[in-house]
Amino acid sequence: MVDQIKVIRGMHDILPAQMHVWHQIEDSWRHLVENYGYQQIRTPVLEKTALFRRSIGEVTDIVEKEMYSFDDIGGDNLSLRPEGTASVVRAGIENGLLVNQQQKLWYNGSMFRRERPQKGRYRQFHQLGAETFGMPGADIEAELIFMAARFWKKLGLQHIELQINTLGTAETRLVYKEILLAYLREHLSELDEDSLRRLETNPLRILDSKNPDMQGMIEAAPQLMDHLDQQSAEHFAELCEILDYNGQAYQVNKRLVRGLDYYSHTVFEWVTSTLGAQGTVCAGGRYDSLVEQLGGKPGSAAGFAMGIERLVLMLEEQAKVQPAPQADVYFVMVGENTVKTGQKLAEQLRDALPDLRISVHSGGGSFKSQLKKADKSGAVIALILGESELQKSTINIKFLRQEKPQLELEQAQLLDKISAIINE
Ligand code: ATP
Ligand code: MG
């Protein structure tokens, strides 16, 4: 026997038995965002590595150690996308969607990060996201938050809490950076290796560290929130006011800085305590500077992304979704010559009733084994075609979910009667 080739560590097959949960999430999402007037965009999974270096930031975990990058034969260094925002901005600039325009966009796609695999943390995962362009106010940030809140409600998910913070303007962050640096230099001995490296390049990132040994020092650090300029303070106050007015609960988390470089002003996360360490289900904020950073005209941008796998885990744990039956009708055909006629009848049924889900038995087998499959399919009736029915041009209907006697029909009557029979 040859060796079996296994799936790559941290990557997953999503099997048929799990698909109903995925569909529930993806279908509700699409319905929701379309109701809010958002349009879908799809971008390639491969991009030039430079796109992520320039947007996510050189000194971030993603760019330093988590990307799947390789040299293309053509000479470009390419990467599997670790997130969706950079690609959406690139596509928006490249296709002229962002100049003097407002856009409300959404996407659904696979992302790749070479992280340490854990429950809720994988190397290929899937994100649903929304990105908006051309709207500088706190009102669009509030809309994004309302949209996510409505999504949890639609899915029946509980125990997801909203945390918000502001990173202020670039000027505010520059002033704060010096204050933070002074503090961190006083606590050099408490910094881990990653943080020491980030001290000069990106000290704000240190606050995002998940190292438990550093949490006390991080807690006590001076906070950006206490050093906001007037514009930053007003923007944040406006968001809070809209959320309050709409009864949207939130916590201000002054330590929320987000792991990516491109945010400014509002940042937010939706967090649950039900997923252990992987508690963030959705994250986003304002990233006005990114469009210009990627070569577009200066403009406003805000958005969020959520991990589908974490929602799947929550739905499974809270037992919110039941699989739907696979078929309405299961076609049983016993005897060598019955298959041709059976398939023809099934195709005629499909022509006449496109919404009817018809599973046609394939691969032969006894009457008994076929009926077992019919039962397992969840179908309401089995259509039975044996040699004797074939000769008489009839078909038998067996009720799988009701105590009713079997019914024999002329094949020619089947099209007219089947709907009534199923719905009886
Ligand atoms: P975390 O703090 O959990 O690492 P993050 O801040 O890196 O998350 P983002 O880059 O903002 O996450 O991505 C948005 C969402 O995508 C996260 O809130 C999470 O639900 C999901 N996500 C991120 N990384 C992974 C992963 N490796 N596996 C599964 N889902 C992920
Ligand atoms: Mg992360």
Short mmCIF file of C-alpha atoms and ligand atoms in Angstrom, two decimals:
data_model
loop_
_atom_site.label_atom_id
_atom_site.label_comp_id
_atom_site.label_asym_id
_atom_site.label_seq_id
_atom_site.Cartn_x
_atom_site.Cartn_y
_atom_site.Cartn_z
CA MET A 1 0.00 0.00 0.00
CA VAL A 2 1.25 3.49 -0.80
CA ASP A 3 1.45 6.18 1.88
CA GLN A 4 -1.67 8.18 2.46
CA ILE A 5 -1.30 11.89 1.85
CA LYS A 6 -2.96 13.85 4.62
CA VAL A 7 -4.39 17.35 4.81
CA ILE A 8 -1.95 20.14 5.73
CA ARG A 9 -1.68 20.85 9.47
CA GLY A 10 -4.07 23.59 10.52
CA MET A 11 -6.23 23.20 7.42
CA HIS A 12 -9.58 21.46 7.31
CA ASP A 13 -11.98 19.65 5.08
CA ILE A 14 -15.47 20.91 5.66
CA LEU A 15 -17.48 17.75 5.34
CA PRO A 16 -21.03 17.29 4.05
CA ALA A 17 -22.38 16.72 7.56
CA GLN A 18 -21.19 20.19 8.66
CA MET A 19 -22.36 22.04 5.59
CA HIS A 20 -25.79 22.97 6.92
CA VAL A 21 -24.22 25.17 9.58
CA TRP A 22 -22.02 26.89 7.00
CA HIS A 23 -24.97 27.45 4.71
CA GLN A 24 -27.00 28.88 7.53
CA ILE A 25 -24.24 31.39 8.28
CA GLU A 26 -23.45 32.28 4.67
CA ASP A 27 -27.06 32.52 3.55
CA SER A 28 -28.11 34.69 6.51
CA TRP A 29 -25.08 36.90 5.97
CA ARG A 30 -25.80 37.47 2.32
CA HIS A 31 -29.43 38.21 3.03
CA LEU A 32 -28.44 40.63 5.80
CA VAL A 33 -25.81 42.64 3.94
CA GLU A 34 -27.90 42.88 0.81
CA ASN A 35 -30.74 44.26 2.93
CA TYR A 36 -28.34 46.96 4.13
CA GLY A 37 -27.45 47.83 0.52
CA TYR A 38 -23.96 46.29 0.42
CA GLN A 39 -22.59 44.80 -2.81
CA GLN A 40 -20.36 41.76 -3.08
CA ILE A 41 -16.77 41.86 -4.29
CA ARG A 42 -14.46 38.89 -4.97
CA THR A 43 -10.72 39.27 -5.23
CA PRO A 44 -7.98 36.69 -5.97
CA VAL A 45 -6.59 34.57 -3.12
CA LEU A 46 -3.07 35.31 -4.36
CA GLU A 47 -1.64 38.81 -4.30
CA LYS A 48 1.79 40.37 -4.53
CA THR A 49 3.41 40.10 -1.11
CA ALA A 50 4.16 43.83 -1.22
CA LEU A 51 0.43 44.54 -0.88
CA PHE A 52 0.32 42.99 2.59
CA ARG A 53 3.67 44.34 3.67
CA ARG A 54 2.52 47.83 2.90
CA SER A 55 -0.99 47.54 4.36
CA ILE A 56 -0.88 45.19 7.33
CA GLY A 57 2.54 46.53 8.29
CA GLU A 58 6.08 45.13 8.26
CA VAL A 59 6.26 44.77 12.02
CA THR A 60 3.24 42.55 12.62
CA ASP A 61 2.93 38.86 13.38
CA ILE A 62 1.15 38.27 10.08
CA VAL A 63 3.83 39.79 7.88
CA GLU A 64 6.81 38.70 9.96
CA LYS A 65 5.93 35.05 10.31
CA GLU A 66 2.48 33.97 9.24
CA MET A 67 2.23 34.46 5.50
CA TYR A 68 2.44 31.72 2.90
CA SER A 69 4.75 33.43 0.41
CA PHE A 70 6.73 32.14 -2.54
CA ASP A 71 8.67 33.38 -5.56
CA ASP A 72 6.64 33.00 -8.71
CA ILE A 73 8.50 31.79 -11.80
CA GLY A 74 7.76 35.21 -13.28
CA GLY A 75 9.91 36.82 -10.57
CA ASP A 76 7.19 38.27 -8.30
CA ASN A 77 6.96 37.31 -4.67
CA LEU A 78 3.36 36.26 -4.07
CA SER A 79 1.37 35.46 -0.93
CA LEU A 80 -1.86 33.72 -0.11
CA ARG A 81 -4.00 36.47 1.38
CA PRO A 82 -3.98 36.55 5.20
CA GLU A 83 -7.00 38.90 5.29
CA GLY A 84 -9.43 40.59 2.94
CA THR A 85 -9.19 44.34 3.46
CA ALA A 86 -5.93 45.00 1.59
CA SER A 87 -7.21 43.20 -1.52
CA VAL A 88 -10.53 45.04 -1.48
CA VAL A 89 -8.73 48.38 -1.26
CA ARG A 90 -6.33 47.38 -4.03
CA ALA A 91 -9.22 46.28 -6.26
CA GLY A 92 -11.17 49.42 -5.45
CA ILE A 93 -8.28 51.70 -6.42
CA GLU A 94 -7.41 49.69 -9.51
CA ASN A 95 -10.97 49.68 -10.81
CA GLY A 96 -11.79 53.29 -10.03
CA LEU A 97 -14.38 52.46 -7.37
CA LEU A 98 -13.03 54.81 -4.73
CA VAL A 99 -12.51 58.23 -6.31
CA ASN A 100 -15.30 60.65 -5.38
CA GLN A 101 -17.54 57.73 -4.65
CA GLN A 102 -19.10 55.96 -1.75
CA GLN A 103 -19.03 52.20 -1.65
CA LYS A 104 -20.54 49.63 0.67
CA LEU A 105 -19.00 46.25 -0.12
CA TRP A 106 -18.95 42.75 1.35
CA TYR A 107 -16.93 39.60 0.77
CA ASN A 108 -16.67 35.97 1.79
CA GLY A 109 -13.44 34.06 1.33
CA SER A 110 -10.59 31.86 2.54
CA MET A 111 -7.67 33.46 4.37
CA PHE A 112 -4.31 31.92 5.21
CA ARG A 113 -2.09 32.47 8.23
CA ARG A 114 0.61 30.14 9.45
CA GLU A 115 -0.38 30.39 13.12
CA ARG A 116 -0.21 27.70 15.76
CA PRO A 117 -3.36 25.66 15.15
CA GLN A 118 -5.81 25.53 18.06
CA LYS A 119 -9.54 25.30 18.46
CA GLY A 120 -10.90 28.32 16.57
CA ARG A 121 -7.48 29.14 15.07
CA TYR A 122 -6.50 27.55 11.78
CA ARG A 123 -4.06 28.06 8.93
CA GLN A 124 -6.79 28.29 6.35
CA PHE A 125 -9.93 29.93 7.67
CA HIS A 126 -12.85 31.82 6.23
CA GLN A 127 -13.95 35.38 6.74
CA LEU A 128 -17.10 37.31 6.07
CA GLY A 129 -16.37 40.98 5.83
CA ALA A 130 -17.80 44.38 5.05
CA GLU A 131 -15.81 47.39 3.83
CA THR A 132 -17.10 50.91 3.27
CA PHE A 133 -15.42 53.79 1.46
CA GLY A 134 -15.97 57.52 1.20
CA MET A 135 -17.74 58.02 4.53
CA PRO A 136 -15.74 59.82 7.23
CA GLY A 137 -18.35 59.98 10.01
CA ALA A 138 -19.06 57.87 13.05
CA ASP A 139 -22.46 57.08 11.54
CA ILE A 140 -21.01 54.47 9.17
CA GLU A 141 -19.07 52.88 12.02
CA ALA A 142 -22.35 52.64 13.92
CA GLU A 143 -24.05 51.08 10.89
CA LEU A 144 -21.33 48.42 10.70
CA ILE A 145 -21.87 47.68 14.37
CA PHE A 146 -25.65 47.47 13.99
CA MET A 147 -25.20 45.13 11.05
CA ALA A 148 -23.04 42.76 13.07
CA ALA A 149 -25.43 42.94 16.03
CA ARG A 150 -28.33 42.05 13.76
CA PHE A 151 -26.31 39.12 12.40
CA TRP A 152 -25.86 37.61 15.87
CA LYS A 153 -29.58 38.01 16.42
CA LYS A 154 -30.45 36.36 13.11
CA LEU A 155 -28.20 33.43 13.94
CA GLY A 156 -29.62 33.20 17.45
CA LEU A 157 -26.15 33.69 18.98
CA GLN A 158 -25.89 34.95 22.52
CA HIS A 159 -23.04 36.07 24.75
CA ILE A 160 -21.21 38.17 22.16
CA GLU A 161 -20.18 41.53 23.56
CA LEU A 162 -19.07 44.68 21.81
CA GLN A 163 -15.81 46.35 22.82
CA ILE A 164 -14.78 49.65 21.30
CA ASN A 165 -11.81 51.96 21.49
CA THR A 166 -10.25 54.77 19.53
CA LEU A 167 -6.74 55.01 18.15
CA GLY A 168 -7.32 58.65 17.25
CA THR A 169 -5.66 60.48 14.40
CA ALA A 170 -2.10 59.83 13.23
CA GLU A 171 -0.98 63.01 15.06
CA THR A 172 -2.51 61.82 18.31
CA ARG A 173 -0.75 58.49 17.97
CA LEU A 174 2.58 60.19 17.34
CA VAL A 175 2.35 62.16 20.59
CA TYR A 176 1.14 59.11 22.50
CA LYS A 177 3.90 56.93 21.06
CA GLU A 178 6.52 59.03 22.86
CA ILE A 179 4.62 58.79 26.14
CA LEU A 180 4.28 55.04 25.75
CA LEU A 181 7.93 54.63 24.79
CA ALA A 182 9.06 56.43 27.91
CA TYR A 183 6.95 54.03 29.99
CA LEU A 184 8.14 50.91 28.15
CA ARG A 185 11.78 51.90 28.53
CA GLU A 186 11.24 51.97 32.28
CA HIS A 187 9.99 48.37 32.06
CA LEU A 188 12.55 46.92 29.66
CA SER A 189 13.17 43.86 31.82
CA GLU A 190 9.53 42.84 31.55
CA LEU A 191 9.43 42.89 27.75
CA ASP A 192 9.67 39.63 25.82
CA GLU A 193 11.81 39.21 22.72
CA ASP A 194 9.10 40.20 20.23
CA SER A 195 8.27 43.31 22.22
CA LEU A 196 11.90 44.39 22.53
CA ARG A 197 12.15 44.22 18.78
CA ARG A 198 8.96 46.26 18.40
CA LEU A 199 10.03 48.91 20.86
CA GLU A 200 11.67 51.07 18.20
CA THR A 201 9.53 50.14 15.22
CA ASN A 202 5.99 49.70 16.48
CA PRO A 203 5.57 50.12 20.24
CA LEU A 204 1.75 50.26 20.08
CA ARG A 205 1.79 46.64 18.95
CA ILE A 206 3.31 45.68 22.29
CA LEU A 207 -0.04 46.50 23.90
CA ASP A 208 -1.60 43.83 21.66
CA SER A 209 0.69 41.10 23.03
CA LYS A 210 -1.01 37.97 24.28
CA ASN A 211 1.96 36.99 26.47
CA PRO A 212 0.43 36.38 29.92
CA ASP A 213 3.64 37.45 31.69
CA MET A 214 3.33 40.94 30.22
CA GLN A 215 -0.33 41.59 31.00
CA GLY A 216 0.30 43.36 34.31
CA MET A 217 2.80 45.74 32.74
CA ILE A 218 0.42 46.35 29.80
CA GLU A 219 -2.51 47.05 32.13
CA ALA A 220 -0.55 49.74 33.91
CA ALA A 221 0.73 51.44 30.73
CA PRO A 222 -0.46 54.96 29.87
CA GLN A 223 -3.46 54.82 27.58
CA LEU A 224 -4.05 56.52 24.27
CA MET A 225 -7.62 57.31 25.32
CA ASP A 226 -6.25 59.70 27.94
CA HIS A 227 -4.16 61.59 25.37
CA LEU A 228 -6.63 62.26 22.56
CA ASP A 229 -6.62 65.50 20.57
CA GLN A 230 -9.93 67.31 20.14
CA GLN A 231 -10.84 65.85 16.76
CA SER A 232 -10.21 62.29 17.91
CA ALA A 233 -12.17 62.83 21.12
CA GLU A 234 -15.14 64.29 19.25
CA HIS A 235 -15.25 61.49 16.71
CA PHE A 236 -15.28 58.88 19.45
CA ALA A 237 -17.88 60.75 21.49
CA GLU A 238 -20.15 60.86 18.45
CA LEU A 239 -19.93 57.11 17.96
CA CYS A 240 -20.76 56.49 21.62
CA GLU A 241 -23.70 58.85 21.35
CA ILE A 242 -25.18 57.01 18.34
CA LEU A 243 -24.71 53.66 20.03
CA ASP A 244 -26.32 54.94 23.24
CA TYR A 245 -29.22 56.47 21.33
CA ASN A 246 -29.89 53.12 19.67
CA GLY A 247 -29.58 51.11 22.84
CA GLN A 248 -26.52 49.25 21.59
CA ALA A 249 -24.55 48.04 24.60
CA TYR A 250 -20.74 48.29 24.52
CA GLN A 251 -17.69 48.40 26.69
CA VAL A 252 -14.89 50.85 26.14
CA ASN A 253 -11.72 48.77 26.19
CA LYS A 254 -8.81 51.18 26.34
CA ARG A 255 -6.33 48.42 25.61
CA LEU A 256 -7.92 47.40 22.33
CA VAL A 257 -5.34 48.27 19.68
CA ARG A 258 -5.87 45.59 16.97
CA GLY A 259 -3.06 43.61 15.41
CA LEU A 260 -2.96 45.37 12.05
CA ASP A 261 -1.25 48.67 11.32
CA TYR A 262 -3.84 50.43 9.24
CA TYR A 263 -6.45 51.46 11.79
CA SER A 264 -7.22 54.97 13.02
CA HIS A 265 -10.03 56.42 15.13
CA THR A 266 -12.58 53.71 15.92
CA VAL A 267 -11.60 50.09 16.48
CA PHE A 268 -13.98 47.44 17.73
CA GLU A 269 -14.19 43.76 18.51
CA TRP A 270 -17.09 41.44 19.23
CA VAL A 271 -15.95 39.07 21.91
CA THR A 272 -17.38 35.92 23.46
CA SER A 273 -16.31 34.03 26.54
CA THR A 274 -17.59 30.76 25.08
CA LEU A 275 -14.62 30.02 22.79
CA GLY A 276 -11.72 30.01 25.24
CA ALA A 277 -8.67 31.92 24.10
CA GLN A 278 -10.07 32.44 20.60
CA GLY A 279 -12.79 34.74 21.86
CA THR A 280 -12.83 37.40 19.15
CA VAL A 281 -15.46 36.53 16.58
CA CYS A 282 -15.47 39.80 14.69
CA ALA A 283 -13.11 42.75 14.48
CA GLY A 284 -12.86 45.98 12.59
CA GLY A 285 -12.68 49.72 12.59
CA ARG A 286 -11.76 52.79 10.62
CA TYR A 287 -8.72 52.71 8.34
CA ASP A 288 -8.73 56.04 6.50
CA SER A 289 -5.02 56.10 5.71
CA LEU A 290 -4.95 52.77 3.89
CA VAL A 291 -6.36 53.93 0.57
CA GLU A 292 -3.62 56.53 0.19
CA GLN A 293 -1.00 54.14 1.52
CA LEU A 294 -1.83 51.76 -1.33
CA GLY A 295 -1.57 54.43 -3.99
CA GLY A 296 -5.12 55.80 -4.13
CA LYS A 297 -6.41 59.31 -3.47
CA PRO A 298 -6.85 60.05 0.26
CA GLY A 299 -10.27 58.89 1.39
CA SER A 300 -12.24 57.42 4.23
CA ALA A 301 -12.69 53.74 4.93
CA ALA A 302 -14.18 51.54 7.65
CA GLY A 303 -15.03 47.86 7.85
CA PHE A 304 -14.88 44.61 9.76
CA ALA A 305 -14.25 40.90 9.29
CA MET A 306 -15.44 37.85 11.17
CA GLY A 307 -14.20 34.28 11.22
CA ILE A 308 -16.79 31.79 10.02
CA GLU A 309 -15.16 28.85 11.86
CA ARG A 310 -15.63 30.59 15.21
CA LEU A 311 -19.30 31.18 14.43
CA VAL A 312 -19.67 27.54 13.42
CA LEU A 313 -18.20 26.49 16.76
CA MET A 314 -20.59 28.75 18.63
CA LEU A 315 -23.62 27.56 16.68
CA GLU A 316 -22.65 23.94 17.23
CA GLU A 317 -22.07 24.49 20.94
CA GLN A 318 -25.30 26.36 21.38
CA ALA A 319 -27.01 23.68 19.22
CA LYS A 320 -28.74 26.28 17.13
CA VAL A 321 -28.92 24.53 13.77
CA GLN A 322 -30.44 21.23 12.72
CA PRO A 323 -29.58 19.62 9.40
CA ALA A 324 -32.35 19.85 6.82
CA PRO A 325 -33.45 16.62 5.08
CA GLN A 326 -31.56 15.99 1.86
CA ALA A 327 -34.49 14.94 -0.31
CA ASP A 328 -38.25 15.17 -0.69
CA VAL A 329 -38.49 12.13 -2.92
CA TYR A 330 -36.25 9.06 -3.13
CA PHE A 331 -36.46 7.02 -6.30
CA VAL A 332 -36.07 3.26 -5.75
CA MET A 333 -35.47 1.14 -8.83
CA VAL A 334 -35.16 -2.63 -8.61
CA GLY A 335 -34.50 -4.83 -11.63
CA GLU A 336 -32.21 -4.48 -14.58
CA ASN A 337 -34.50 -2.69 -16.96
CA THR A 338 -36.04 -0.23 -14.59
CA VAL A 339 -33.21 2.30 -14.46
CA LYS A 340 -33.73 3.86 -17.90
CA THR A 341 -37.42 4.41 -17.30
CA GLY A 342 -36.82 5.57 -13.75
CA GLN A 343 -34.30 8.19 -14.79
CA LYS A 344 -36.62 9.42 -17.51
CA LEU A 345 -39.46 9.80 -15.02
CA ALA A 346 -37.17 11.61 -12.60
CA GLU A 347 -36.03 14.04 -15.28
CA GLN A 348 -39.66 14.72 -16.22
CA LEU A 349 -40.44 15.42 -12.59
CA ARG A 350 -37.49 17.81 -12.43
CA ASP A 351 -38.74 19.64 -15.53
CA ALA A 352 -42.20 20.02 -14.08
CA LEU A 353 -41.26 20.72 -10.45
CA PRO A 354 -37.85 22.39 -10.31
CA ASP A 355 -38.02 22.92 -6.54
CA LEU A 356 -38.67 19.28 -5.73
CA ARG A 357 -35.58 17.57 -4.33
CA ILE A 358 -35.35 14.15 -5.94
CA SER A 359 -32.63 11.66 -5.03
CA VAL A 360 -32.40 8.88 -7.59
CA HIS A 361 -30.88 5.70 -6.24
CA SER A 362 -27.65 4.79 -8.03
CA GLY A 363 -25.58 1.66 -7.96
CA GLY A 364 -28.22 -1.08 -7.74
CA GLY A 365 -28.83 -3.18 -4.65
CA SER A 366 -31.80 -4.96 -3.11
CA PHE A 367 -35.18 -3.41 -2.51
CA LYS A 368 -34.52 -3.48 1.21
CA SER A 369 -31.18 -1.70 1.04
CA GLN A 370 -32.59 0.94 -1.28
CA LEU A 371 -35.49 1.60 1.07
CA LYS A 372 -33.05 2.02 3.94
CA LYS A 373 -31.28 4.74 1.98
CA ALA A 374 -34.62 6.33 1.15
CA ASP A 375 -35.41 6.53 4.83
CA LYS A 376 -32.01 7.97 5.70
CA SER A 377 -32.34 10.67 3.03
CA GLY A 378 -35.19 12.24 4.97
CA ALA A 379 -37.49 11.97 1.95
CA VAL A 380 -41.24 12.05 2.54
CA ILE A 381 -42.02 9.42 -0.08
CA ALA A 382 -40.21 6.71 -1.99
CA LEU A 383 -41.14 6.19 -5.61
CA ILE A 384 -40.77 2.50 -6.36
CA LEU A 385 -40.23 1.07 -9.80
CA GLY A 386 -39.80 -2.71 -10.07
CA GLU A 387 -40.13 -5.14 -12.97
CA SER A 388 -43.86 -5.60 -12.40
CA GLU A 389 -44.57 -1.84 -12.29
CA LEU A 390 -42.49 -1.48 -15.42
CA GLN A 391 -44.67 -3.96 -17.27
CA LYS A 392 -47.88 -2.27 -16.16
CA SER A 393 -46.50 1.28 -16.74
CA THR A 394 -47.26 2.12 -13.12
CA ILE A 395 -45.24 3.32 -10.16
CA ASN A 396 -45.64 2.67 -6.45
CA ILE A 397 -45.56 5.37 -3.81
CA LYS A 398 -44.49 4.44 -0.32
CA PHE A 399 -45.07 6.93 2.47
CA LEU A 400 -41.97 7.07 4.62
CA ARG A 401 -43.17 9.41 7.37
CA GLN A 402 -46.85 8.56 7.63
CA GLU A 403 -48.85 5.44 8.40
CA LYS A 404 -50.55 5.20 5.04
CA PRO A 405 -51.00 2.32 2.64
CA GLN A 406 -48.82 2.18 -0.43
CA LEU A 407 -50.32 3.77 -3.53
CA GLU A 408 -50.04 2.58 -7.12
CA LEU A 409 -50.36 5.14 -9.92
CA GLU A 410 -50.18 5.15 -13.69
CA GLN A 411 -46.79 6.61 -14.60
CA ALA A 412 -48.61 9.14 -16.79
CA GLN A 413 -50.44 10.49 -13.71
CA LEU A 414 -47.34 10.96 -11.64
CA LEU A 415 -46.54 14.51 -12.76
CA ASP A 416 -50.03 15.76 -12.02
CA LYS A 417 -50.45 14.08 -8.67
CA ILE A 418 -47.12 14.12 -6.95
CA SER A 419 -47.30 17.60 -5.42
CA ALA A 420 -50.68 16.89 -3.89
CA ILE A 421 -49.46 13.55 -2.57
CA ILE A 422 -46.38 15.01 -0.92
CA ASN A 423 -48.26 17.90 0.65
CA GLU A 424 -51.17 15.83 1.93
P1 ATP B 1 -7.06 36.93 17.02
O1 ATP B 1 -6.88 38.01 18.02
O2 ATP B 1 -8.01 35.88 17.44
O3 ATP B 1 -5.76 36.40 16.48
P2 ATP B 1 -7.08 38.79 14.85
O4 ATP B 1 -7.12 40.07 15.52
O5 ATP B 1 -5.81 38.28 14.31
O6 ATP B 1 -7.76 37.65 15.77
P3 ATP B 1 -8.41 39.71 12.45
O7 ATP B 1 -7.19 39.72 11.64
O8 ATP B 1 -9.00 40.99 12.87
O9 ATP B 1 -8.19 38.76 13.71
O10 ATP B 1 -9.53 38.84 11.72
C1 ATP B 1 -10.92 38.99 12.00
C2 ATP B 1 -11.52 37.72 12.51
O11 ATP B 1 -11.10 36.60 11.73
C3 ATP B 1 -11.14 37.33 13.92
O12 ATP B 1 -11.92 38.04 14.82
C4 ATP B 1 -11.43 35.86 13.94
O13 ATP B 1 -12.82 35.62 14.12
C5 ATP B 1 -11.04 35.43 12.57
N1 ATP B 1 -9.69 34.86 12.54
C6 ATP B 1 -8.51 35.50 12.53
N2 ATP B 1 -7.49 34.64 12.48
C7 ATP B 1 -8.03 33.39 12.46
C8 ATP B 1 -7.52 32.06 12.40
N3 ATP B 1 -6.20 31.83 12.31
N4 ATP B 1 -8.38 31.02 12.39
C9 ATP B 1 -9.72 31.23 12.45
N5 ATP B 1 -10.28 32.46 12.50
C10 ATP B 1 -9.46 33.53 12.50
MG MG B 2 -4.41 36.99 15.08
#
